[in-house]
mmCIF file of C-alpha atoms in Angstrom:
data_model
loop_
_atom_site.group_PDB
_atom_site.id
_atom_site.type_symbol
_atom_site.label_atom_id
_atom_site.label_comp_id
_atom_site.label_asym_id
_atom_site.label_seq_id
_atom_site.Cartn_x
_atom_site.Cartn_y
_atom_site.Cartn_z
ATOM 1 C CA GLN A 1 167.514 126.172 32.151
ATOM 2 C CA THR A 2 170.194 124.262 29.919
ATOM 3 C CA LEU A 3 173.557 124.302 30.645
ATOM 4 C CA ALA A 4 175.949 124.434 27.520
ATOM 5 C CA PHE A 5 179.176 123.131 27.113
ATOM 6 C CA SER A 6 182.256 124.114 25.346
ATOM 7 C CA LYS A 7 183.985 122.112 22.733
ATOM 8 C CA SER A 8 187.118 121.142 24.788
ATOM 9 C CA GLU A 9 184.380 120.360 28.021
ATOM 10 C CA ARG A 10 182.670 118.226 25.362
ATOM 11 C CA GLU A 11 185.446 116.706 24.332
ATOM 12 C CA VAL A 12 186.504 116.254 27.354
ATOM 13 C CA PHE A 13 183.009 114.077 29.063
ATOM 14 C CA PHE A 14 181.141 113.341 25.906
ATOM 15 C CA GLY A 15 183.147 112.702 23.005
ATOM 16 C CA SER A 16 183.851 115.452 20.207
ATOM 17 C CA SER A 17 180.959 114.033 17.196
ATOM 18 C CA ASP A 18 177.970 114.268 19.573
ATOM 19 C CA LEU A 19 175.957 117.552 21.122
ATOM 20 C CA PHE A 20 174.308 117.170 24.537
ATOM 21 C CA ARG A 21 171.679 119.444 26.483
ATOM 22 C CA PHE A 22 172.201 118.305 30.019
ATOM 23 C CA HIS A 23 169.025 119.658 31.826
ATOM 24 C CA ALA A 24 170.149 120.372 36.262
ATOM 25 C CA ARG A 25 166.501 119.884 37.723
ATOM 26 C CA CYS A 26 165.604 117.181 35.848
ATOM 27 C CA GLY A 27 168.922 115.513 36.335
ATOM 28 C CA THR A 28 168.602 114.089 32.465
ATOM 29 C CA MET A 29 170.788 114.037 29.198
ATOM 30 C CA GLU A 30 169.707 114.501 26.076
ATOM 31 C CA ARG A 31 171.733 113.888 22.915
ATOM 32 C CA SER A 32 171.012 115.150 19.853
ATOM 33 C CA ARG A 33 173.300 113.979 16.655
ATOM 34 C CA SER A 34 174.833 115.867 14.456
ATOM 35 C CA PRO A 35 174.132 115.801 10.765
ATOM 36 C CA ALA A 36 177.396 115.595 10.308
ATOM 37 C CA ARG A 37 179.003 112.150 10.062
ATOM 38 C CA ALA A 38 182.315 111.527 10.949
ATOM 39 C CA THR A 39 184.877 109.615 7.937
ATOM 40 C CA SER A 40 187.694 109.545 9.690
ATOM 41 C CA LYS A 41 189.721 106.438 11.582
ATOM 42 C CA GLU A 42 189.646 108.380 14.393
ATOM 43 C CA GLU A 43 186.131 109.343 14.798
ATOM 44 C CA LYS A 44 185.086 106.048 14.180
ATOM 45 C CA ARG A 45 186.764 104.677 16.912
ATOM 46 C CA GLU A 46 185.761 108.230 18.540
ATOM 47 C CA ARG A 47 182.323 106.974 18.510
ATOM 48 C CA GLY A 48 182.985 103.335 19.375
ATOM 49 C CA ARG A 49 183.898 104.589 23.290
ATOM 50 C CA SER A 50 181.186 106.687 22.709
ATOM 51 C CA ALA A 51 178.687 104.226 22.369
ATOM 52 C CA SER A 52 180.030 101.965 25.152
ATOM 53 C CA PRO A 53 177.320 102.376 28.723
ATOM 54 C CA ARG A 54 178.784 104.860 31.122
ATOM 55 C CA ARG A 55 177.094 106.046 34.178
ATOM 56 C CA ARG A 56 174.708 109.126 34.686
ATOM 57 C CA SER A 57 177.052 111.648 35.977
ATOM 58 C CA ARG A 58 175.862 113.151 39.414
ATOM 59 C CA SER A 59 175.246 116.595 40.676
ATOM 60 C CA PRO A 60 177.886 117.544 43.266
ATOM 61 C CA VAL A 61 176.483 117.850 46.309
ATOM 62 C CA ARG A 62 177.708 120.068 49.456
ATOM 63 C CA ARG A 63 178.040 118.846 52.356
ATOM 64 C CA GLY A 64 175.680 120.571 54.300
ATOM 65 C CA SER A 65 172.724 120.315 52.214
ATOM 66 C CA ALA A 66 170.108 118.174 53.530
ATOM 67 C CA THR A 67 170.137 116.223 49.836
ATOM 68 C CA GLY A 68 173.546 115.085 51.031
ATOM 69 C CA GLU A 69 172.444 113.764 53.912
ATOM 70 C CA ARG A 70 170.273 111.752 53.074
ATOM 71 C CA ARG A 71 172.292 110.088 50.394
ATOM 72 C CA ARG A 72 174.744 109.182 53.213
ATOM 73 C CA SER A 73 172.296 107.925 55.168
ATOM 74 C CA ARG A 74 170.828 105.767 52.198
ATOM 75 C CA SER A 75 174.074 104.968 51.578
ATOM 76 C CA ARG A 76 175.275 103.597 54.820
ATOM 77 C CA SER A 77 172.039 101.678 55.139
ATOM 78 C CA ARG A 78 171.646 99.699 52.175
ATOM 79 C CA SER A 79 175.696 99.373 53.350
ATOM 80 C CA ARG A 80 174.611 97.701 56.585
ATOM 81 C CA SER A 81 171.596 95.562 54.730
ATOM 82 C CA ARG A 82 173.906 94.082 52.347
ATOM 83 C CA SER A 83 176.581 93.298 54.884
ATOM 84 C CA SER A 84 174.031 91.827 56.839
ATOM 85 C CA SER A 85 171.963 89.456 54.241
ATOM 86 C CA SER A 86 176.319 89.136 53.146
ATOM 87 C CA SER A 87 176.439 87.848 56.798
ATOM 88 C CA SER A 88 173.043 85.815 56.372
ATOM 89 C CA SER A 89 173.800 84.065 53.160
ATOM 90 C CA SER A 90 177.474 83.223 54.752
ATOM 91 C CA SER A 91 176.064 81.864 57.643
ATOM 92 C CA GLY A 92 173.158 80.101 55.902
ATOM 93 C CA SER A 93 175.361 79.047 52.961
ATOM 94 C CA ASP A 94 177.982 77.331 56.188
ATOM 95 C CA LYS A 95 174.681 75.560 57.795
ATOM 96 C CA ASP A 96 174.156 74.028 54.127
ATOM 97 C CA SER A 97 177.965 72.886 53.145
ATOM 98 C CA HIS A 98 177.892 71.407 57.416
ATOM 99 C CA LYS A 99 174.353 69.489 56.106
ATOM 100 C CA LYS A 100 175.009 68.336 52.910
ATOM 101 C CA ASP A 101 178.986 66.686 54.552
ATOM 102 C CA LYS A 102 176.566 65.249 57.108
ATOM 103 C CA LYS A 103 174.352 63.294 54.493
ATOM 104 C CA LYS A 104 177.877 62.510 52.235
ATOM 105 C CA SER A 105 179.093 60.911 55.363
ATOM 106 C CA HIS A 106 176.193 58.989 56.423
ATOM 107 C CA ARG A 107 176.277 57.289 52.839
ATOM 108 C CA SER A 108 179.328 56.931 52.643
ATOM 109 C CA HIS A 109 178.935 55.106 55.496
ATOM 110 C CA SER A 110 176.292 53.349 55.306
ATOM 111 C CA ARG A 111 177.391 52.219 51.917
ATOM 112 C CA SER A 112 181.224 50.780 53.784
ATOM 113 C CA ARG A 113 178.684 49.248 55.966
ATOM 114 C CA SER A 114 176.363 47.937 53.053
ATOM 115 C CA ARG A 115 179.671 46.169 51.363
ATOM 116 C CA SER A 116 181.662 45.133 54.734
ATOM 117 C CA SER A 117 178.112 42.808 55.587
ATOM 118 C CA SER A 118 177.749 42.164 51.536
ATOM 119 C CA PRO A 119 177.825 38.171 52.396
ATOM 120 C CA ASP A 120 175.535 38.225 55.190
ATOM 121 C CA SER A 121 172.457 40.112 53.587
ATOM 122 C CA ASP A 122 173.409 37.900 50.227
ATOM 123 C CA ASN A 123 172.826 34.856 53.143
ATOM 124 C CA GLU A 124 169.797 36.466 54.745
ATOM 125 C CA HIS A 125 168.339 37.541 50.512
ATOM 126 C CA LYS A 126 169.226 33.526 50.442
ATOM 127 C CA LYS A 127 167.003 32.356 53.347
ATOM 128 C CA LYS A 128 164.168 33.910 52.897
ATOM 129 C CA LYS A 129 163.973 33.620 49.076
ATOM 130 C CA GLU A 130 164.400 29.412 50.452
ATOM 131 C CA LYS A 131 161.435 30.088 52.861
ATOM 132 C CA LYS A 132 159.406 31.731 50.467
ATOM 133 C CA GLU A 133 159.948 29.006 48.155
ATOM 134 C CA LYS A 134 159.037 26.328 50.524
ATOM 135 C CA LYS A 135 155.827 27.682 51.401
ATOM 136 C CA LYS A 136 154.881 27.914 48.232
ATOM 137 C CA GLU A 137 155.686 23.937 47.846
ATOM 138 C CA LYS A 138 153.784 23.366 50.761
ATOM 139 C CA LYS A 139 150.067 25.524 49.625
ATOM 140 C CA GLU A 140 150.891 23.443 46.431
ATOM 141 C CA LYS A 141 151.054 20.752 48.459
ATOM 142 C CA LYS A 142 147.800 21.369 50.200
ATOM 143 C CA GLU A 143 145.546 22.057 47.141
ATOM 144 C CA ASP A 144 146.743 18.534 45.673
ATOM 145 C CA LYS A 145 145.384 16.972 48.840
ATOM 146 C CA LYS A 146 142.051 19.159 48.295
ATOM 147 C CA GLU A 147 141.647 18.477 45.010
ATOM 148 C CA LYS A 148 142.523 14.741 45.329
ATOM 149 C CA LYS A 149 139.987 14.487 48.382
ATOM 150 C CA GLU A 150 137.238 16.148 46.341
ATOM 151 C CA LYS A 151 137.912 14.090 43.381
ATOM 152 C CA LYS A 152 137.269 10.912 45.749
ATOM 153 C CA SER A 153 134.196 12.172 47.409
ATOM 154 C CA LYS A 154 132.623 12.628 43.616
ATOM 155 C CA SER A 155 133.600 9.884 43.033
ATOM 156 C CA LYS A 156 132.101 8.127 46.018
ATOM 157 C CA GLU A 157 128.866 10.314 45.502
ATOM 158 C CA ASP A 158 128.691 8.976 41.813
ATOM 159 C CA ALA A 159 128.802 5.676 42.903
ATOM 160 C CA GLU A 160 126.445 5.679 46.441
ATOM 161 C CA SER A 161 123.790 7.523 42.779
ATOM 162 C CA ASP A 162 124.060 4.429 41.248
ATOM 163 C CA VAL A 163 122.950 2.044 43.647
ATOM 164 C CA PRO A 164 119.771 1.313 45.191
ATOM 165 C CA ALA A 165 119.191 3.310 48.959
ATOM 166 C CA ALA A 166 119.060 -0.435 51.079
ATOM 167 C CA VAL A 167 123.244 -1.197 49.936
ATOM 168 C CA VAL A 168 125.571 -0.124 52.486
ATOM 169 C CA VAL A 169 128.907 -0.599 50.974
ATOM 170 C CA SER A 170 129.558 0.522 47.211
ATOM 171 C CA SER A 171 132.897 -0.730 46.998
ATOM 172 C CA PRO A 172 133.564 -4.668 46.391
ATOM 173 C CA THR A 173 137.366 -4.165 47.512
ATOM 174 C CA ALA A 174 137.351 -1.963 50.461
ATOM 175 C CA ASN A 175 138.610 -3.177 53.288
ATOM 176 C CA LEU A 176 137.127 -2.856 56.898
ATOM 177 C CA ALA A 177 138.733 -0.376 59.263
ATOM 178 C CA ALA A 178 137.309 -2.383 62.341
ATOM 179 C CA PRO A 179 137.193 -6.398 63.396
ATOM 180 C CA VAL A 180 133.065 -6.723 62.875
ATOM 181 C CA THR A 181 131.766 -8.196 66.003
ATOM 182 C CA SER A 182 128.514 -10.270 66.160
ATOM 183 C CA ALA A 183 125.502 -9.582 69.004
ATOM 184 C CA TYR A 184 126.800 -10.237 73.075
ATOM 185 C CA THR A 185 124.941 -13.392 73.776
ATOM 186 C CA PRO A 186 124.818 -15.753 77.050
ATOM 187 C CA LEU A 187 127.879 -18.539 77.306
ATOM 188 C CA CYS A 188 126.793 -19.589 81.596
ATOM 189 C CA SER A 189 125.442 -18.113 84.281
ATOM 190 C CA ASP A 190 125.049 -18.997 87.862
ATOM 191 C CA ASN A 191 123.441 -17.250 91.436
ATOM 192 C CA ASN A 192 126.806 -14.665 91.753
ATOM 193 C CA LEU A 193 128.110 -14.354 88.495
ATOM 194 C CA ASP A 194 126.917 -13.720 84.762
ATOM 195 C CA VAL A 195 128.983 -14.420 81.264
ATOM 196 C CA THR A 196 128.044 -13.487 77.684
ATOM 197 C CA PHE A 197 130.259 -13.858 74.785
ATOM 198 C CA LYS A 198 130.352 -12.213 71.443
ATOM 199 C CA THR A 199 132.534 -13.421 68.350
ATOM 200 C CA MET A 200 135.106 -10.780 66.308
ATOM 201 C CA VAL A 201 136.935 -11.669 63.131
ATOM 202 C CA GLY A 202 138.347 -9.704 59.960
ATOM 203 C CA PRO A 203 139.816 -9.767 56.398
ATOM 204 C CA HIS A 204 143.346 -9.504 58.067
ATOM 205 C CA THR A 205 142.720 -11.879 61.151
ATOM 206 C CA GLY A 206 143.295 -14.996 59.284
ATOM 207 C CA ASN A 207 142.020 -18.107 60.964
ATOM 208 C CA GLN A 208 142.624 -16.233 65.013
ATOM 209 C CA VAL A 209 139.044 -15.728 66.427
ATOM 210 C CA CYS A 210 139.305 -13.377 69.422
ATOM 211 C CA PHE A 211 136.490 -13.980 72.383
ATOM 212 C CA SER A 212 135.264 -10.919 74.776
ATOM 213 C CA LEU A 213 133.848 -12.458 77.664
ATOM 214 C CA VAL A 214 132.030 -10.079 79.835
ATOM 215 C CA LEU A 215 131.483 -11.003 83.592
ATOM 216 C CA THR A 216 128.629 -9.422 85.734
ATOM 217 C CA ASN A 217 128.865 -9.612 89.006
ATOM 218 C CA LYS A 218 124.842 -9.818 90.362
ATOM 219 C CA SER A 219 125.407 -10.992 93.941
ATOM 220 C CA SER A 220 126.053 -8.606 96.897
ATOM 221 C CA GLN A 221 129.255 -10.296 97.863
ATOM 222 C CA HIS A 222 132.834 -9.457 95.887
ATOM 223 C CA ILE A 223 133.862 -11.606 93.412
ATOM 224 C CA SER A 224 138.088 -12.419 93.146
ATOM 225 C CA LYS A 225 140.758 -15.096 91.979
ATOM 226 C CA ILE A 226 138.587 -15.477 88.508
ATOM 227 C CA GLU A 227 140.058 -18.510 86.673
ATOM 228 C CA LEU A 228 139.078 -20.020 83.422
ATOM 229 C CA ASP A 229 141.152 -23.832 82.632
ATOM 230 C CA VAL A 230 140.307 -23.697 78.252
ATOM 231 C CA VAL A 231 141.168 -27.540 77.050
ATOM 232 C CA ASP A 232 143.008 -27.542 73.704
ATOM 233 C CA SER A 233 141.318 -29.902 70.752
ATOM 234 C CA MET A 234 143.756 -30.337 67.648
ATOM 235 C CA ASN A 235 142.054 -28.135 65.084
ATOM 236 C CA VAL A 236 141.473 -25.026 67.823
ATOM 237 C CA LYS A 237 144.128 -24.339 69.843
ATOM 238 C CA LEU A 238 144.092 -21.128 73.402
ATOM 239 C CA ASN A 239 146.954 -18.546 72.714
ATOM 240 C CA ARG A 240 148.142 -18.118 75.719
ATOM 241 C CA GLN A 241 150.552 -15.384 74.826
ATOM 242 C CA GLY A 242 150.627 -12.607 77.073
ATOM 243 C CA LEU A 243 148.236 -13.936 79.881
ATOM 244 C CA GLN A 244 148.965 -15.295 83.258
ATOM 245 C CA GLY A 245 148.764 -18.222 84.874
ATOM 246 C CA LYS A 246 150.271 -21.859 82.176
ATOM 247 C CA ASP A 247 147.219 -23.839 82.669
ATOM 248 C CA SER A 248 144.475 -22.324 83.499
ATOM 249 C CA VAL A 249 143.756 -17.739 82.649
ATOM 250 C CA LEU A 250 143.916 -16.138 85.832
ATOM 251 C CA PHE A 251 142.104 -12.711 84.944
ATOM 252 C CA GLY A 252 143.433 -9.341 85.796
ATOM 253 C CA PHE A 253 140.825 -8.012 87.711
ATOM 254 C CA GLU A 254 137.987 -8.826 90.586
ATOM 255 C CA LEU A 255 134.535 -7.923 90.402
ATOM 256 C CA PRO A 256 132.790 -6.115 93.570
ATOM 257 C CA ALA A 257 129.064 -6.050 93.961
ATOM 258 C CA GLY A 258 126.921 -4.819 90.347
ATOM 259 C CA VAL A 259 130.033 -4.693 88.572
ATOM 260 C CA SER A 260 130.897 -6.148 85.225
ATOM 261 C CA ASN A 261 134.478 -5.509 83.250
ATOM 262 C CA GLU A 262 135.473 -7.556 80.187
ATOM 263 C CA GLN A 263 138.381 -10.302 79.336
ATOM 264 C CA ARG A 264 139.744 -11.382 75.252
ATOM 265 C CA LEU A 265 141.105 -14.531 74.749
ATOM 266 C CA THR A 266 142.766 -15.631 71.042
ATOM 267 C CA PHE A 267 141.811 -18.640 69.919
ATOM 268 C CA ASP A 268 144.075 -19.918 66.775
ATOM 269 C CA VAL A 269 142.304 -22.220 64.057
ATOM 270 C CA LYS A 270 143.868 -24.897 61.367
ATOM 271 C CA SER A 271 140.082 -25.158 59.784
ATOM 272 C CA ILE A 272 137.212 -23.780 60.067
ATOM 273 C CA ALA A 273 134.975 -26.374 57.329
ATOM 274 C CA MET A 274 133.898 -27.598 60.107
ATOM 275 C CA GLY A 275 131.873 -26.079 64.248
ATOM 276 C CA GLN A 276 133.045 -26.944 66.819
ATOM 277 C CA SER A 277 133.071 -26.063 70.441
ATOM 278 C CA LEU A 278 135.937 -26.263 73.173
ATOM 279 C CA ARG A 279 135.040 -27.402 76.929
ATOM 280 C CA GLY A 280 136.044 -25.033 80.107
ATOM 281 C CA THR A 281 135.691 -24.646 83.362
ATOM 282 C CA LEU A 282 135.732 -20.980 85.500
ATOM 283 C CA GLN A 283 136.229 -20.711 88.927
ATOM 284 C CA TYR A 284 136.241 -17.526 90.956
ATOM 285 C CA MET A 285 136.614 -17.109 94.981
ATOM 286 C CA HIS A 286 132.905 -15.276 96.040
ATOM 287 C CA GLY A 287 132.189 -13.799 100.080
ATOM 288 C CA SER A 288 133.154 -11.323 102.163
ATOM 289 C CA PRO A 289 136.991 -11.193 103.745
ATOM 290 C CA GLY A 290 135.471 -13.585 107.217
ATOM 291 C CA ASP A 291 133.254 -16.177 105.269
ATOM 292 C CA VAL A 292 134.539 -16.826 101.293
ATOM 293 C CA LYS A 293 133.795 -19.852 99.416
ATOM 294 C CA GLY A 294 134.837 -20.979 96.103
ATOM 295 C CA CYS A 295 133.169 -21.206 92.925
ATOM 296 C CA GLN A 296 133.190 -23.118 89.947
ATOM 297 C CA ILE A 297 130.235 -23.236 86.578
ATOM 298 C CA ASN A 298 131.362 -25.342 83.631
ATOM 299 C CA LEU A 299 130.902 -23.675 79.807
ATOM 300 C CA LYS A 300 131.489 -24.735 76.685
ATOM 301 C CA LEU A 301 132.785 -21.772 73.654
ATOM 302 C CA PRO A 302 131.281 -22.258 70.777
ATOM 303 C CA LEU A 303 133.117 -22.226 67.039
ATOM 304 C CA PRO A 304 130.322 -22.251 64.477
ATOM 305 C CA CYS A 305 131.113 -21.848 60.675
ATOM 306 C CA SER A 306 129.666 -18.298 61.112
ATOM 307 C CA THR A 307 132.142 -17.791 63.341
ATOM 308 C CA PHE A 308 134.249 -16.602 60.429
ATOM 309 C CA VAL A 309 132.515 -15.064 58.302
ATOM 310 C CA PHE A 310 132.343 -11.349 58.683
ATOM 311 C CA PRO A 311 130.060 -8.592 56.155
ATOM 312 C CA ALA A 312 132.399 -7.743 53.419
ATOM 313 C CA PRO A 313 131.530 -4.553 51.234
ATOM 314 C CA SER A 314 129.377 -5.271 47.692
ATOM 315 C CA ASN A 315 127.235 -3.543 45.241
ATOM 316 C CA HIS A 316 124.479 -3.977 42.777
ATOM 317 C CA ASP A 317 127.254 -4.906 39.909
ATOM 318 C CA HIS A 318 129.358 -6.880 41.926
ATOM 319 C CA PHE A 319 126.718 -8.560 43.369
ATOM 320 C CA THR A 320 125.351 -9.725 40.267
ATOM 321 C CA GLY A 321 128.895 -10.321 38.541
ATOM 322 C CA LEU A 322 129.391 -13.079 40.934
ATOM 323 C CA LEU A 323 125.524 -14.197 40.671
ATOM 324 C CA ALA A 324 126.259 -15.015 36.943
ATOM 325 C CA GLY A 325 130.485 -15.092 36.886
ATOM 326 C CA GLY A 326 129.872 -18.564 37.318
ATOM 327 C CA ASP A 327 132.502 -19.232 39.478
ATOM 328 C CA LEU A 328 130.499 -20.289 42.576
ATOM 329 C CA CYS A 329 128.851 -23.645 43.260
ATOM 330 C CA PRO A 330 125.381 -24.471 42.369
ATOM 331 C CA SER A 331 123.060 -22.895 44.401
ATOM 332 C CA LEU A 332 121.058 -24.150 47.458
ATOM 333 C CA SER A 333 117.977 -23.263 48.908
ATOM 334 C CA SER A 334 115.455 -24.298 51.709
ATOM 335 C CA LYS A 335 112.322 -22.934 53.650
ATOM 336 C CA HIS A 336 111.815 -21.739 56.866
ATOM 337 C CA LYS A 337 108.985 -20.295 59.231
ATOM 338 C CA TYR A 338 109.131 -17.954 61.695
ATOM 339 C CA ALA A 339 106.339 -16.484 64.157
ATOM 340 C CA ASN A 340 105.371 -13.790 66.378
ATOM 341 C CA MET A 341 107.686 -11.895 64.558
ATOM 342 C CA ASN A 342 107.431 -9.818 60.747
ATOM 343 C CA PHE A 343 110.071 -10.226 57.901
ATOM 344 C CA GLN A 344 111.534 -7.507 59.298
ATOM 345 C CA ASP A 345 113.233 -9.230 62.745
ATOM 346 C CA VAL A 346 113.737 -12.028 60.623
ATOM 347 C CA LEU A 347 116.069 -10.017 57.969
ATOM 348 C CA CYS A 348 117.591 -8.483 61.446
ATOM 349 C CA ALA A 349 118.269 -11.578 62.527
ATOM 350 C CA ILE A 350 119.772 -13.818 60.112
ATOM 351 C CA CYS A 351 122.406 -10.950 59.551
ATOM 352 C CA LEU A 352 123.885 -11.667 63.121
ATOM 353 C CA LEU A 353 123.279 -15.110 62.826
ATOM 354 C CA LEU A 354 125.718 -15.841 59.430
ATOM 355 C CA HIS A 355 127.566 -12.069 59.363
ATOM 356 C CA VAL A 356 126.473 -10.650 56.536
ATOM 357 C CA GLN A 357 125.003 -7.767 55.613
ATOM 358 C CA VAL A 358 121.987 -6.304 53.181
ATOM 359 C CA VAL A 359 123.227 -5.281 49.451
ATOM 360 C CA GLU A 360 119.863 -4.723 48.096
ATOM 361 C CA GLN A 361 116.138 -4.655 49.014
ATOM 362 C CA VAL A 362 113.316 -4.935 46.377
ATOM 363 C CA ASP A 363 109.206 -5.308 47.866
ATOM 364 C CA LYS A 364 109.757 -8.752 50.185
ATOM 365 C CA SER A 365 113.349 -9.819 48.118
ATOM 366 C CA VAL A 366 116.981 -8.991 49.804
ATOM 367 C CA SER A 367 120.122 -9.970 48.563
ATOM 368 C CA LEU A 368 122.574 -10.285 51.455
ATOM 369 C CA TYR A 369 126.833 -10.862 50.751
ATOM 370 C CA GLY A 370 129.590 -11.603 53.235
ATOM 371 C CA MET A 371 133.066 -13.613 52.907
ATOM 372 C CA ASN A 372 134.302 -16.255 55.076
ATOM 373 C CA THR A 373 138.356 -15.303 56.771
ATOM 374 C CA GLU A 374 139.492 -18.096 53.708
ATOM 375 C CA GLY A 375 138.411 -15.310 50.947
ATOM 376 C CA LYS A 376 135.635 -17.371 49.767
ATOM 377 C CA HIS A 377 132.556 -15.465 48.838
ATOM 378 C CA ILE A 378 128.751 -16.096 50.660
ATOM 379 C CA CYS A 379 125.464 -15.085 48.223
ATOM 380 C CA ILE A 380 122.396 -14.681 50.142
ATOM 381 C CA LEU A 381 119.179 -14.461 48.493
ATOM 382 C CA LEU A 382 115.926 -14.220 50.758
ATOM 383 C CA LYS A 383 112.433 -14.394 49.840
ATOM 384 C CA GLU A 384 109.135 -13.800 52.082
ATOM 385 C CA GLN A 385 106.654 -16.526 51.234
ATOM 386 C CA ASN A 386 103.877 -15.450 53.171
ATOM 387 C CA GLU A 387 103.325 -14.102 57.119
ATOM 388 C CA THR A 388 104.561 -16.930 58.441
ATOM 389 C CA SER A 389 107.732 -18.296 56.076
ATOM 390 C CA PHE A 390 110.357 -17.585 53.653
ATOM 391 C CA SER A 391 112.704 -19.280 51.633
ATOM 392 C CA LEU A 392 116.253 -18.542 51.377
ATOM 393 C CA ASP A 393 118.707 -19.122 48.310
ATOM 394 C CA ALA A 394 122.738 -19.298 48.282
ATOM 395 C CA LYS A 395 125.759 -19.468 46.541
ATOM 396 C CA SER A 396 129.555 -19.740 47.428
ATOM 397 C CA ASP A 397 132.957 -20.920 46.826
ATOM 398 C CA ASP A 398 132.605 -23.856 49.240
ATOM 399 C CA ASN A 399 129.613 -25.937 49.192
ATOM 400 C CA ASN A 400 130.503 -27.990 53.019
ATOM 401 C CA PHE A 401 130.880 -24.230 54.651
ATOM 402 C CA LEU A 402 127.705 -23.013 53.023
ATOM 403 C CA SER A 403 125.506 -26.145 54.049
ATOM 404 C CA ASN A 404 127.037 -25.427 57.735
ATOM 405 C CA LEU A 405 125.817 -22.539 57.568
ATOM 406 C CA ILE A 406 122.284 -22.939 56.085
ATOM 407 C CA THR A 407 121.918 -25.806 59.427
ATOM 408 C CA GLU A 408 122.467 -22.873 61.697
ATOM 409 C CA VAL A 409 119.668 -21.510 60.164
ATOM 410 C CA ARG A 410 117.423 -24.556 59.994
ATOM 411 C CA ALA A 411 118.511 -24.172 63.846
ATOM 412 C CA LYS A 412 117.242 -20.818 65.141
ATOM 413 C CA PHE A 413 113.745 -21.085 61.985
ATOM 414 C CA PRO A 414 112.967 -24.731 61.377
#
């Protein structure tokens, strides 16, 4: 069923220009425009008013009806849900606002801290930068040192590859790290005591010679109060600095049975052109505490010219350059015999005797080189003649010194 409104009712509710149908069952409205068009200003105004959206009109509901109660309960539940949602949203918004305030206060506090501690932080930052720079510099220095070491090792390997295998040292200008020593040789002995010695010189010792004396008690009794009395000469004098005793040297140790000990003495030499020796006496007390006897040994401290020679480093090019340079004196040659030994044993004996070293060895000929404490060169060519003889050709800056060396060789190998 449709309800028709009167003209007055239509004008009140919907305007005068339209016709509406209201369906009571569905609660819908149908509008059909009249074919007549409004031309007057009033009608246009009315049309504009009617064009604005209006709420749907609801049919009046009776209080006692079930539909009315349902609508009321729905409206109440909706209002409650709205109030609860509004309260929860308000509480959530309060929490969010509280968190935001906390964050803002924390940021402001941290900013104030950073501003107040800005100079300290700047100093710390500078210190960290300085530490990093120092570490970088140290790393660079270490790398430079490694590169230098590698270059040096490569250069040494190259030099050694050029020099034959028999060469001992390849650099002609290198200094020896420690004084050159000779083998220990017997000096004096008796039934109770045995004394051996060796001499030590080097490129920086000048005309000083160090004697190393090794004393061995070969008896079953105790030896004490050991003294050495050496007579100085015009050319050689004992350096008594740091020694005990005025006239004689008192050794600072005692020797129980079967024990050895060492005593070192230094001598100052004016000239090394000639070989010489110093006389002395060694005194000591021997025996048990109730039966002690004094003993004495006479000795000679030899100082030949070979004492002042040390095996300076050389190589093939350096050695041949010296021989062909023309700065050395004419060569001195000699022939010698040996028995009950081979040529290698002869070579070792001459190296120990003259304090020289092997530069190069080819078949049965050997090149030897050394220097004396005055910087004079000593070049020797040793050749094996047969199984019992060898020849020696030598050159030096000082032929007098060289001739004294050859006499030493003749004393050992006639």
